[in-house]
Coordinates of C-alpha atoms in Angstrom, one line a residue:
X1 CA 43.1 -6.1 -11.3
X2 CA 40.6 -3.3 -12.0
X3 CA 38.1 -6.2 -13.1
X4 CA 39.0 -8.0 -9.3
X5 CA 38.8 -4.8 -7.6
X6 CA 35.2 -4.2 -9.3
X7 CA 34.0 -7.6 -8.4
X8 CA 34.9 -6.7 -4.6
X9 CA 32.9 -3.9 -5.0
X10 CA 29.9 -5.2 -6.7
X11 CA 29.8 -7.8 -3.8
X12 CA 29.9 -5.8 -0.9
X13 CA 27.5 -2.7 -2.5
X14 CA 24.5 -5.7 -2.1
X15 CA 25.3 -6.5 1.2
X16 CA 25.9 -3.4 2.8
X17 CA 21.9 -2.7 3.2
X18 CA 22.0 -5.9 5.5
X19 CA 25.2 -4.6 7.0
X20 CA 23.5 -1.1 8.1
X21 CA 20.8 -2.3 9.5
X22 CA 22.7 -4.8 11.5
X23 CA 25.1 -1.7 12.9
X24 CA 22.3 -0.9 15.2
X25 CA 22.5 -4.0 17.5
X26 CA 26.1 -5.4 16.5
X27 CA 29.2 -3.0 17.2
X28 CA 31.1 -5.9 15.7
X29 CA 29.0 -5.1 12.4
X30 CA 29.3 -1.3 12.6
X31 CA 33.1 -1.7 13.0
X32 CA 33.1 -3.9 10.1
X33 CA 30.9 -0.8 7.8
X34 CA 33.3 1.2 9.2
X35 CA 36.1 -0.4 8.1
X36 CA 34.5 -0.1 4.4
X37 CA 33.6 3.1 4.6
X38 CA 37.6 4.5 5.1
X39 CA 38.2 2.1 2.6
X40 CA 36.0 3.3 0.0
X41 CA 37.0 6.8 1.2
X42 CA 40.9 6.1 0.2
X43 CA 39.6 4.2 -3.1
X44 CA 37.9 8.3 -4.2
X45 CA 41.3 9.4 -3.6
X46 CA 42.9 7.1 -5.7
X47 CA 40.5 7.8 -8.5
X48 CA 40.1 11.6 -8.3
X49 CA 44.1 11.5 -8.2
X50 CA 44.0 9.9 -11.7
X51 CA 41.7 12.1 -12.8
X52 CA 43.9 15.6 -11.8
X53 CA 46.9 13.7 -13.3
X54 CA 44.8 12.7 -16.4
X55 CA 43.8 16.6 -17.0
X56 CA 47.1 17.7 -16.2
X57 CA 48.4 15.3 -18.7
X58 CA 46.0 16.5 -21.5
X59 CA 46.7 20.0 -21.2
X60 CA 49.8 20.4 -22.2
X61 CA 50.9 21.8 -25.7
X62 CA 49.0 19.1 -28.5
X63 CA 52.2 18.7 -30.0
X64 CA 54.1 17.4 -27.3
X65 CA 51.0 15.1 -25.1
X66 CA 51.7 12.7 -27.5
X67 CA 54.7 11.5 -25.7
X68 CA 53.1 12.6 -22.1
X69 CA 52.9 9.1 -21.2
X70 CA 57.1 8.9 -21.4
X71 CA 58.0 11.9 -19.0
X72 CA 59.7 10.9 -16.3
X73 CA 56.7 12.4 -14.0
X74 CA 54.3 10.3 -15.8
X75 CA 56.1 7.0 -15.1
X76 CA 56.6 7.7 -11.6
X77 CA 53.5 8.8 -10.8
X78 CA 51.5 5.3 -12.7
X79 CA 54.3 3.9 -10.5
X80 CA 53.0 5.0 -7.2
X81 CA 49.1 4.8 -8.4
X82 CA 49.5 1.0 -9.1
X83 CA 51.2 0.1 -5.7
X84 CA 48.0 1.8 -4.0
X85 CA 45.5 0.5 -5.8
X86 CA 47.1 -2.7 -5.3
X87 CA 46.9 -2.2 -1.9
X88 CA 43.5 -1.1 -1.6
X89 CA 42.4 -4.0 -3.6
X90 CA 44.0 -6.3 -0.9
X91 CA 41.8 -3.5 1.7
X92 CA 38.3 -4.6 -0.3
X93 CA 39.4 -8.0 -0.4
X94 CA 39.9 -8.7 3.4
X95 CA 36.7 -7.0 4.0
X96 CA 35.3 -8.7 1.5
X97 CA 35.8 -12.0 3.5
X98 CA 35.6 -10.5 6.9
X99 CA 31.9 -10.0 6.3
X100 CA 31.5 -13.9 6.5
X101 CA 32.2 -13.6 10.2
X102 CA 28.9 -11.5 10.6
X103 CA 26.6 -13.5 8.3
X104 CA 26.2 -10.6 5.3
X105 CA 24.2 -11.8 3.0
X106 CA 25.3 -11.3 -0.7
X107 CA 22.9 -10.6 -3.3
X108 CA 20.0 -9.1 -1.4
X109 CA 17.4 -6.6 -3.3
X110 CA 15.6 -3.8 -1.1
X111 CA 12.6 -6.1 -0.8
X112 CA 14.8 -9.4 0.0
X113 CA 16.2 -7.7 3.4
X114 CA 13.2 -7.2 5.1
X115 CA 12.1 -10.9 5.9
X116 CA 8.2 -11.6 7.1
X117 CA 9.7 -11.3 10.9
X118 CA 10.9 -7.1 9.8
X119 CA 7.4 -6.8 8.0
X120 CA 6.0 -4.1 10.5
X121 CA 9.1 -1.4 9.6
X122 CA 6.9 0.0 7.3
X123 CA 3.3 -0.2 8.3
X124 CA 0.9 2.6 9.8
X125 CA -1.5 3.3 12.4
X126 CA -3.6 6.4 13.3
X127 CA -1.5 7.2 16.2
X128 CA 0.1 10.3 16.2
X129 CA 3.4 10.2 16.8
X130 CA 4.8 13.7 15.4
X131 CA 4.7 16.2 18.6
X132 CA 4.5 19.2 16.1
X133 CA 3.4 19.3 12.5
X134 CA 4.8 22.1 10.3
X135 CA 2.8 23.5 7.4
X136 CA -0.1 21.4 6.9
X137 CA -3.0 23.3 9.1
X138 CA -4.6 25.0 5.5
X139 CA -4.4 21.3 4.3
X140 CA -5.9 19.5 7.4
X141 CA -8.8 22.1 7.1
X142 CA -10.3 21.7 3.6
X143 CA -9.9 18.1 3.2
X144 CA -12.1 18.1 7.1
X145 CA -14.1 20.1 5.3
X146 CA -14.8 18.2 2.4
X147 CA -16.0 14.9 4.9
X148 CA -18.3 17.1 6.8
X149 CA -19.9 19.0 4.4
X150 CA -19.2 17.8 0.8
X151 CA -19.2 13.6 2.1
X152 CA -22.3 13.8 4.0
X153 CA -24.3 15.1 1.7
X154 CA -23.7 12.0 -0.8
X155 CA -26.2 9.1 -1.1
X156 CA -23.4 6.6 -2.1
X157 CA -20.2 6.7 0.2
X158 CA -17.7 8.7 -0.9
X159 CA -13.8 7.9 -2.2
X160 CA -11.3 11.0 -1.8
X161 CA -7.5 10.5 -2.6
X162 CA -4.9 12.9 -1.1
X163 CA -1.9 12.3 -3.9
X164 CA 1.8 13.6 -3.7
X165 CA 5.4 12.1 -4.7
X166 CA 7.0 10.7 -1.6
X167 CA 8.0 11.6 1.8
X168 CA 5.7 15.3 1.6
X169 CA 3.5 14.0 4.7
X170 CA 0.3 12.2 3.2
X171 CA 0.0 9.8 6.2
X172 CA 0.8 12.3 8.4
X173 CA -1.7 14.1 7.0
X174 CA -4.4 11.1 6.8
X175 CA -3.7 10.8 10.9
X176 CA -4.7 14.9 11.4
X177 CA -7.5 14.4 9.5
X178 CA -8.6 11.3 10.8
X179 CA -7.6 12.7 15.0
X180 CA -9.7 15.3 14.3
X181 CA -12.0 16.5 16.8
X182 CA -14.9 16.9 14.7
X183 CA -14.5 14.2 12.1
X184 CA -14.3 11.6 15.7
X185 CA -17.9 13.4 16.5
X186 CA -19.1 12.8 12.6
X187 CA -18.0 9.5 12.1
X188 CA -18.5 7.4 14.6
X189 CA -16.8 4.3 13.3
X190 CA -13.6 5.2 12.1
X191 CA -10.6 2.7 10.7
X192 CA -7.3 2.9 9.7
X193 CA -5.9 0.6 7.3
X194 CA -1.8 0.4 6.0
X195 CA -1.6 -1.1 2.4
X196 CA 1.4 -0.7 1.2
X197 CA 2.0 -2.6 -1.8
X198 CA 0.1 -5.8 -1.0
X199 CA -3.6 -4.5 -2.3
X200 CA -5.0 -8.0 -1.1
X201 CA -8.9 -7.3 -1.2
X202 CA -9.0 -10.7 1.6
X203 CA -6.8 -9.0 4.3
X204 CA -8.6 -5.3 4.0
X205 CA -11.6 -6.8 4.9
X206 CA -9.8 -9.2 7.5
X207 CA -8.3 -6.0 9.0
X208 CA -12.1 -3.9 8.7
X209 CA -13.4 -7.3 10.6
X210 CA -10.8 -7.1 13.9
X211 CA -10.9 -3.2 13.4
X212 CA -14.7 -3.2 14.3
X213 CA -15.4 -6.1 16.1
X214 CA -12.4 -6.0 18.2
X215 CA -11.2 -9.8 17.6
X216 CA -10.0 -11.7 15.0
X217 CA -12.5 -14.8 13.9
X218 CA -10.2 -16.4 11.5
X219 CA -12.1 -16.6 8.5
X220 CA -10.6 -17.9 5.6
X221 CA -13.6 -18.3 3.8
X222 CA -14.0 -15.2 1.5
X223 CA -17.9 -15.3 1.7
X224 CA -17.8 -15.4 5.6
X225 CA -15.3 -12.3 6.0
X226 CA -17.9 -10.7 3.8
X227 CA -20.3 -11.5 5.5
X228 CA -19.0 -9.9 8.7
X229 CA -18.1 -6.6 7.1
X230 CA -21.7 -6.1 6.1
X231 CA -22.5 -6.7 10.0
X232 CA -19.7 -4.0 11.2
X233 CA -20.5 -1.5 8.5
X234 CA -24.5 -1.4 7.7
X235 CA -26.6 1.7 8.6
X236 CA -23.1 3.4 9.9
X237 CA -21.4 6.8 8.8
X238 CA -18.1 5.3 8.7
X239 CA -14.5 6.7 7.6
X240 CA -12.3 3.9 6.1
X241 CA -8.5 5.3 5.4
X242 CA -6.6 3.1 2.8
X243 CA -3.1 4.5 3.4
X244 CA -0.6 4.3 1.2
X245 CA -1.9 2.1 -1.7
X246 CA 0.7 1.7 -4.3
X247 CA -1.1 -1.3 -6.6
X248 CA -2.7 -0.8 -9.9
X249 CA -4.6 -3.3 -10.4
X250 CA -8.3 -2.0 -11.7
X251 CA -10.2 -5.5 -11.0
X252 CA -9.1 -6.0 -7.6
X253 CA -10.1 -2.1 -6.8
X254 CA -13.5 -2.6 -8.3
X255 CA -13.6 -6.3 -6.2
X256 CA -13.3 -4.4 -3.1
X257 CA -15.8 -1.3 -4.4
X258 CA -18.3 -3.7 -5.2
X259 CA -18.1 -5.2 -1.8
X260 CA -18.3 -2.0 0.2
X261 CA -21.4 -0.9 -1.4
X262 CA -22.8 -4.5 -0.6
X263 CA -22.3 -4.0 3.0
X264 CA -24.6 -0.4 2.8
X265 CA -23.2 1.7 5.0
X266 CA -25.3 5.0 6.0
X267 CA -25.1 8.4 3.9
X268 CA -22.1 10.3 4.5
X269 CA -20.1 7.0 4.1
X270 CA -16.2 8.2 3.3
X271 CA -13.4 6.3 2.1
X272 CA -9.7 8.4 2.6
X273 CA -6.9 7.0 0.5
X274 CA -3.5 8.1 0.3
X275 CA -1.5 7.6 -2.7
X276 CA 1.7 8.6 -4.5
X277 CA 0.5 7.0 -8.1
X278 CA -1.6 8.9 -10.6
X279 CA -2.9 5.8 -11.8
X280 CA -4.5 5.1 -8.4
X281 CA -6.2 7.9 -8.2
X282 CA -7.7 7.2 -11.6
X283 CA -8.9 4.2 -10.8
X284 CA -10.4 4.8 -7.5
X285 CA -11.5 8.2 -7.2
X286 CA -15.1 9.5 -7.0
X287 CA -13.9 12.6 -6.4
X288 CA -11.6 15.0 -7.6
X289 CA -7.9 13.8 -5.5
X290 CA -6.8 16.2 -3.5
X291 CA -3.0 16.9 -4.9
X292 CA -0.5 17.9 -1.6
X293 CA 2.2 19.9 -2.7
X294 CA 5.5 20.9 -1.0
X295 CA 6.3 22.8 2.5
X296 CA 6.6 26.2 1.9
X297 CA 10.6 27.6 2.7
X298 CA 9.4 29.4 5.9
X299 CA 7.5 25.6 6.8
X300 CA 10.3 23.9 6.0
X301 CA 13.0 26.2 7.9
X302 CA 10.8 25.4 10.7
X303 CA 10.5 21.8 10.3
X304 CA 14.6 21.4 10.2
X305 CA 15.2 23.9 13.4
X306 CA 12.7 21.6 15.2
X307 CA 14.2 18.5 14.7
X308 CA 17.8 19.8 14.3
X309 CA 18.0 21.5 17.2
X310 CA 15.5 20.5 19.4
X311 CA 13.5 22.9 21.5
X312 CA 15.8 24.0 24.3
X313 CA 19.1 23.8 22.1
X314 CA 21.3 26.6 21.3
X315 CA 21.0 28.0 17.3
X316 CA 24.6 28.6 16.8
X317 CA 24.8 31.2 14.2
X318 CA 26.9 29.2 11.6
X319 CA 24.3 25.8 12.1
X320 CA 21.6 28.4 11.2
X321 CA 23.4 29.9 8.5
X322 CA 24.3 26.2 7.0
X323 CA 20.8 24.8 8.0
X324 CA 19.4 27.6 5.7
X325 CA 21.7 27.2 2.7
X326 CA 20.5 23.2 2.8
X327 CA 16.6 24.3 2.8
X328 CA 17.1 26.1 -0.4
X329 CA 18.3 23.3 -1.6
X330 CA 16.2 20.5 0.2
X331 CA 13.0 22.2 0.8
X332 CA 9.5 21.0 0.7
X333 CA 9.7 17.3 1.8
X334 CA 9.2 16.7 5.7
X335 CA 10.7 13.6 5.4
X336 CA 14.0 14.8 3.2
X337 CA 13.9 17.4 6.4
X338 CA 13.7 15.0 9.1
X339 CA 15.8 12.2 7.3
X340 CA 18.6 14.9 6.4
X341 CA 17.9 16.4 10.7
X342 CA 18.6 13.0 12.0
X343 CA 22.3 13.3 10.4
X344 CA 22.9 16.4 11.7
X345 CA 21.4 15.9 15.1
X346 CA 23.4 14.3 18.0
X347 CA 21.3 10.8 17.7
X348 CA 24.0 12.4 13.4
X349 CA 26.4 10.1 16.3
X350 CA 25.9 6.4 17.1
X351 CA 25.5 5.7 13.2
X352 CA 28.1 7.9 12.5
X353 CA 31.0 6.6 15.0
X354 CA 34.0 8.4 14.1
X355 CA 33.3 9.9 11.0
X356 CA 32.3 13.3 11.6
X357 CA 33.9 15.1 14.7
X358 CA 32.9 18.1 16.3
X359 CA 36.3 19.6 17.9
X360 CA 35.5 22.1 20.4
X361 CA 38.7 24.2 22.9
X362 CA 35.9 23.5 26.2
X363 CA 36.6 19.6 25.6
X364 CA 40.0 19.5 24.1
X365 CA 38.3 16.4 21.8
X366 CA 41.1 15.5 19.8
X367 CA 40.9 13.4 16.7
X368 CA 40.6 9.6 15.6
X369 CA 42.5 8.7 12.6
X370 CA 39.1 7.7 11.1
X371 CA 37.4 10.6 10.9
X372 CA 36.4 12.3 7.9
X373 CA 34.6 15.5 8.6
X374 CA 35.6 17.6 11.1
X375 CA 34.7 21.5 12.5
X376 CA 36.3 23.8 15.1
X377 CA 34.6 25.7 17.7
X378 CA 35.2 28.3 20.5
X379 CA 33.4 27.5 23.6
X380 CA 32.4 30.9 24.3
X381 CA 35.3 30.9 27.4
X382 CA 38.6 32.6 27.2
X383 CA 41.3 30.1 26.1
X384 CA 45.1 29.4 25.4
X385 CA 45.4 27.3 21.8
X386 CA 49.1 27.3 22.3
X387 CA 49.1 23.9 24.6
X388 CA 46.0 22.7 22.2
X389 CA 47.3 23.4 18.7
X390 CA 50.7 21.0 18.9
X391 CA 48.3 18.0 19.6
X392 CA 45.7 19.3 17.3
X393 CA 48.1 18.8 14.6
X394 CA 49.9 15.7 14.8
X395 CA 46.7 14.7 15.1
X396 CA 45.3 15.6 11.7
X397 CA 48.7 14.5 10.3
X398 CA 46.9 10.7 11.4
X399 CA 43.9 11.2 9.7
X400 CA 44.3 8.6 6.6
X401 CA 41.6 10.7 4.3
X402 CA 39.6 14.1 5.9
X403 CA 37.1 15.5 3.2
X404 CA 36.1 18.4 5.1
X405 CA 37.3 21.1 7.7
X406 CA 35.2 23.9 9.1
X407 CA 37.3 26.6 11.3
X408 CA 34.9 28.4 13.2
X409 CA 37.1 29.5 15.5
X410 CA 39.7 31.6 13.7
X411 CA 42.2 29.3 14.7
X412 CA 44.5 30.1 11.5
X413 CA 45.3 26.3 11.0
X414 CA 44.7 23.8 7.9
X415 CA 45.3 20.4 8.5
X416 CA 48.2 18.5 6.8
X417 CA 45.7 16.2 4.6
X418 CA 46.2 16.0 1.1
X419 CA 42.8 15.2 -0.1
X420 CA 40.2 18.1 1.7
X421 CA 38.0 18.2 -0.3
X422 CA 35.5 21.6 1.5
X423 CA 37.6 24.1 4.1
X424 CA 36.8 26.9 6.1
X425 CA 38.6 29.0 7.6
X426 CA 38.1 32.3 9.2
X427 CA 41.1 34.1 9.5
X428 CA 44.3 33.6 7.3
X429 CA 46.4 30.5 8.1
X430 CA 49.6 30.6 10.3
X431 CA 51.4 28.7 7.3
X432 CA 50.3 27.8 3.4
X433 CA 50.0 24.9 2.9
X434 CA 47.2 25.1 0.2
X435 CA 49.5 23.7 -2.7
X436 CA 48.7 20.5 -1.5
X437 CA 44.8 20.7 -1.5
X438 CA 44.5 20.1 -5.5
X439 CA 41.7 18.0 -4.4
X440 CA 39.5 21.0 -3.2
X441 CA 36.3 21.9 -3.9
X442 CA 34.6 24.2 -1.9
X443 CA 36.9 27.0 -0.5
X444 CA 35.5 29.4 1.8
X445 CA 37.9 32.3 3.2
X446 CA 37.1 35.0 6.0
X447 CA 39.3 37.9 6.1
X448 CA 42.2 36.4 3.7
X449 CA 44.4 39.1 2.4
X450 CA 44.9 39.9 -1.3
X451 CA 48.6 38.1 -1.6
X452 CA 47.4 35.2 -0.3
X453 CA 44.7 34.7 -2.9
X454 CA 47.8 35.1 -5.6
X455 CA 48.9 31.8 -6.1
X456 CA 46.0 29.9 -4.3
X457 CA 43.4 29.8 -6.9
X458 CA 45.3 28.1 -9.8
X459 CA 46.7 25.1 -7.3
X460 CA 43.4 24.2 -6.8
X461 CA 41.8 22.5 -10.6
X462 CA 38.8 20.5 -8.8
X463 CA 37.3 23.7 -7.0
X464 CA 34.0 24.8 -7.3
X465 CA 32.9 27.1 -5.0
X466 CA 34.8 29.8 -4.2
X467 CA 33.4 32.1 -1.2
X468 CA 34.9 35.0 0.2
X469 CA 33.9 37.1 3.1
X470 CA 35.5 40.4 4.8
X471 CA 38.4 40.2 3.2
X472 CA 40.5 43.3 3.3
X473 CA 42.1 44.8 -0.1
X474 CA 40.9 42.8 -2.1
X475 CA 40.7 44.9 -5.3
X476 CA 41.1 42.0 -7.8
X477 CA 40.5 38.0 -8.5
X478 CA 43.0 36.1 -9.5
X479 CA 43.5 35.7 -13.2
X480 CA 43.9 31.5 -12.9
X481 CA 40.5 31.9 -11.6
X482 CA 38.6 31.4 -15.2
X483 CA 41.1 28.6 -15.7
X484 CA 39.1 26.1 -13.0
X485 CA 37.3 24.7 -15.6
X486 CA 34.4 22.7 -12.7
X487 CA 34.0 26.0 -10.7
X488 CA 30.1 26.3 -10.7
X489 CA 30.0 29.2 -7.6
X490 CA 31.9 32.7 -6.7
X491 CA 30.0 34.2 -4.1
X492 CA 31.7 37.3 -2.5
X493 CA 30.1 39.4 0.3
X494 CA 31.4 42.0 2.8
X495 CA 34.8 43.0 1.0
X496 CA 36.7 45.8 -0.2
X497 CA 35.8 47.2 -3.5
X498 CA 36.6 44.8 -6.3
X499 CA 37.7 47.0 -9.3
X500 CA 38.6 44.4 -11.9
X501 CA 37.8 40.9 -12.7
X502 CA 39.8 38.1 -14.8
X503 CA 38.9 38.8 -18.7
X504 CA 37.0 35.8 -20.3
X505 CA 34.9 35.0 -17.7
X506 CA 32.7 33.4 -20.0
X507 CA 35.5 30.3 -20.6
X508 CA 33.7 29.3 -17.0
X509 CA 30.8 27.5 -18.8
X510 CA 29.5 25.8 -15.7
X511 CA 29.3 28.8 -13.8
X512 CA 26.1 29.3 -12.0
X513 CA 26.9 31.8 -9.4
X514 CA 28.8 35.0 -9.5
X515 CA 28.0 37.4 -6.3
X516 CA 29.4 40.5 -8.7
X517 CA 30.8 41.8 -12.4
X518 CA 32.6 44.3 -13.0
X519 CA 32.3 45.2 -16.4
X520 CA 35.4 46.8 -18.0
X521 CA 36.4 48.9 -20.9
X522 CA 39.4 46.1 -22.0
X523 CA 38.7 43.0 -24.4
X524 CA 37.2 40.2 -22.5
X525 CA 35.8 42.5 -19.7
X526 CA 32.5 43.5 -21.3
X527 CA 29.3 42.5 -20.2
X528 CA 28.9 40.5 -23.1
X529 CA 31.2 37.7 -21.2
X530 CA 28.2 37.0 -19.4
X531 CA 26.0 35.8 -22.9
X532 CA 26.0 31.9 -22.1
X533 CA 26.5 31.5 -18.8
X534 CA 23.3 30.7 -16.9
X535 CA 23.9 32.5 -13.9
X536 CA 21.2 32.4 -11.0
X537 CA 21.1 33.9 -7.2
X538 CA 22.6 37.2 -6.5
X539 CA 24.0 39.5 -9.2
X540 CA 25.9 42.8 -8.9
X541 CA 26.9 44.4 -11.7
X542 CA 29.4 47.2 -11.1
X543 CA 30.9 49.9 -13.8
X544 CA 27.9 49.7 -15.8
X545 CA 29.2 53.6 -17.3
X546 CA 31.9 51.5 -19.1
X547 CA 29.3 49.8 -21.7
X548 CA 29.8 51.1 -25.0
X549 CA 26.5 50.9 -26.5
X550 CA 23.0 48.8 -26.1
X551 CA 24.5 45.6 -28.5
X552 CA 27.2 45.1 -25.8
X553 CA 24.5 45.1 -22.6
X554 CA 21.8 43.3 -24.9
X555 CA 24.7 40.8 -25.5
X556 CA 24.6 39.9 -21.9
X557 CA 21.4 37.8 -21.9
X558 CA 19.9 38.9 -19.0
X559 CA 16.3 37.9 -20.0
X560 CA 17.8 34.3 -20.5
X561 CA 18.7 34.2 -17.1
X562 CA 15.6 32.6 -15.3
X563 CA 17.3 31.4 -12.3
X564 CA 18.4 35.1 -11.2
X565 CA 16.5 36.2 -8.3
X566 CA 18.2 39.3 -7.3
X567 CA 19.6 42.3 -9.3
X568 CA 21.4 45.0 -8.1
X569 CA 22.8 47.4 -11.0
X570 CA 25.9 50.1 -9.7
X571 CA 27.3 53.1 -11.5
X572 CA 30.4 54.7 -10.5
X573 CA 31.9 57.9 -12.0
X574 CA 33.4 58.5 -15.9
X575 CA 34.0 55.8 -18.0
X576 CA 37.4 54.1 -18.0
X577 CA 38.7 54.7 -21.2
X578 CA 37.5 58.1 -23.8
X579 CA 34.9 56.9 -26.2
X580 CA 31.4 57.1 -27.1
X581 CA 28.7 56.0 -24.6
X582 CA 25.7 55.7 -24.8
X583 CA 23.2 57.2 -21.9
X584 CA 22.4 54.7 -19.3
X585 CA 18.6 54.6 -20.1
X586 CA 19.0 53.2 -23.0
X587 CA 21.7 50.6 -21.3
X588 CA 19.2 50.0 -18.6
X589 CA 16.3 49.1 -21.8
X590 CA 18.8 47.2 -23.2
X591 CA 19.7 44.6 -20.8
X592 CA 16.2 43.4 -20.2
X593 CA 16.2 41.6 -16.4
X594 CA 13.8 38.2 -16.2
X595 CA 10.7 38.7 -15.2
X596 CA 11.3 35.8 -12.8
X597 CA 13.0 38.3 -10.4
X598 CA 12.4 38.8 -6.8
X599 CA 14.3 41.5 -5.6
X600 CA 16.4 44.7 -7.8
X601 CA 17.9 47.8 -6.5
X602 CA 20.2 50.2 -8.2
X603 CA 23.2 52.7 -7.2
X604 CA 24.7 55.4 -8.3
X605 CA 22.0 56.7 -11.0

């Protein structure tokens, strides 16, 4: 059964690219692709359930683990999963067969899916289609300066490569340079050629002829093309842009370079090359390459805002927060930003279909059974949820595999869906279905009471991110926190004073963010617990008065935490227990924060 499922999955993956292209113009293909997506979510749920069960079975006492397969609960689970696996196998088989209706091809590769008719999709032109271009003004100015000054004084024609990884905006930058007013005055003849992977000398010569004389003479002979190129370029100061060069063939480039030298352009003639390959630079360049760097964080955010919100679109506070969090992880690449925001933007809808839904009180939108990601927003006007909630809760029950629910409306509702991966609530829930959320990875709670956390965390074995904001009476985190082996980030903000953390926090070997650490005097609560944790981001240390000696402070290994950006130290009153405690100065000296810190704060010193 597993082999059959694997075979079907491979065949389906092979035709996904073809289906993604065809769904734009075919509603039938779009529906087929949605069926495949729905089935994939269910299959992932099954695998995740198996993983959780396996972990639970292996976590029992070593003496009884060998008998775990004979336990009634395990036998029942295996029976249940086997039935679900048969069902999903049949479901994938039906989807696999249905693709024949739409002539979706098996075994196509990335190159094969682009036939001759569709070859224009990766071609570029010198026309500027971007209304706003963020963060490249200085790059453009430097390149323009080189072309107007350094290249103009060169007796031979210059070759100037712009190099950088894919998505940084090399082509758009070249367009800005190509259309610059001063460049237009200096270079009366400007030629733009998109080379891409096919570095064909005859084709490049043909393109030069067509761009200069305005017609296609259809010369099949290489010598005839060369003569026409000489006529077009002779005694002219030209700017030739070769965009997106991939080919590393030294002989082909030498051939083209020799032919262009024979054309005898005038002083200052220049070839501007864009490429992502350093090998191309070493082969082609007569000048040092201009290496394009990633956008700054500010420029990335400006570009993100423009594409995500649009010029006249309201910037919701919660979307801005999410957007900035995304930018911290995806900063630098204009293409990645635009691709990402195109999915977030309303345009996020013809392709996403029913998969993502924003529920607003003003529109009274209800969910489709196919939805996987949903959020609830208040419309800003007074609205009575009494009549709205029953219908919404009823719809939640019909959803097959919901992954995300973000409640920005303070409804206190939690969807009764066993497979949620991310849950954000702005108030304590009206009922407590948390016991069923064993698949949850991301939990964000706003204004949640201490008692609602006591038995909550231990029932979420897969939890990776825990965020607590504005939670009153939050004096201690659950002791079960250290049982979550997959936990990566613990973020606590605007909560009441936390006076205690669970002991042995060092067990969380994957932990990368810990908003606050309270140094205690009890075993397993000292600073040495931070020694092996590769923490980053922001960290607030409280209770430094409880550190018994410099060795304990040094064992925290702050100097090795290179990803730490913000560190805040806080001292309270007297030590919690009797003993010989060293001076604060010696503790601070032993802490040795990393030199990469961007911000440091001290309170109570």
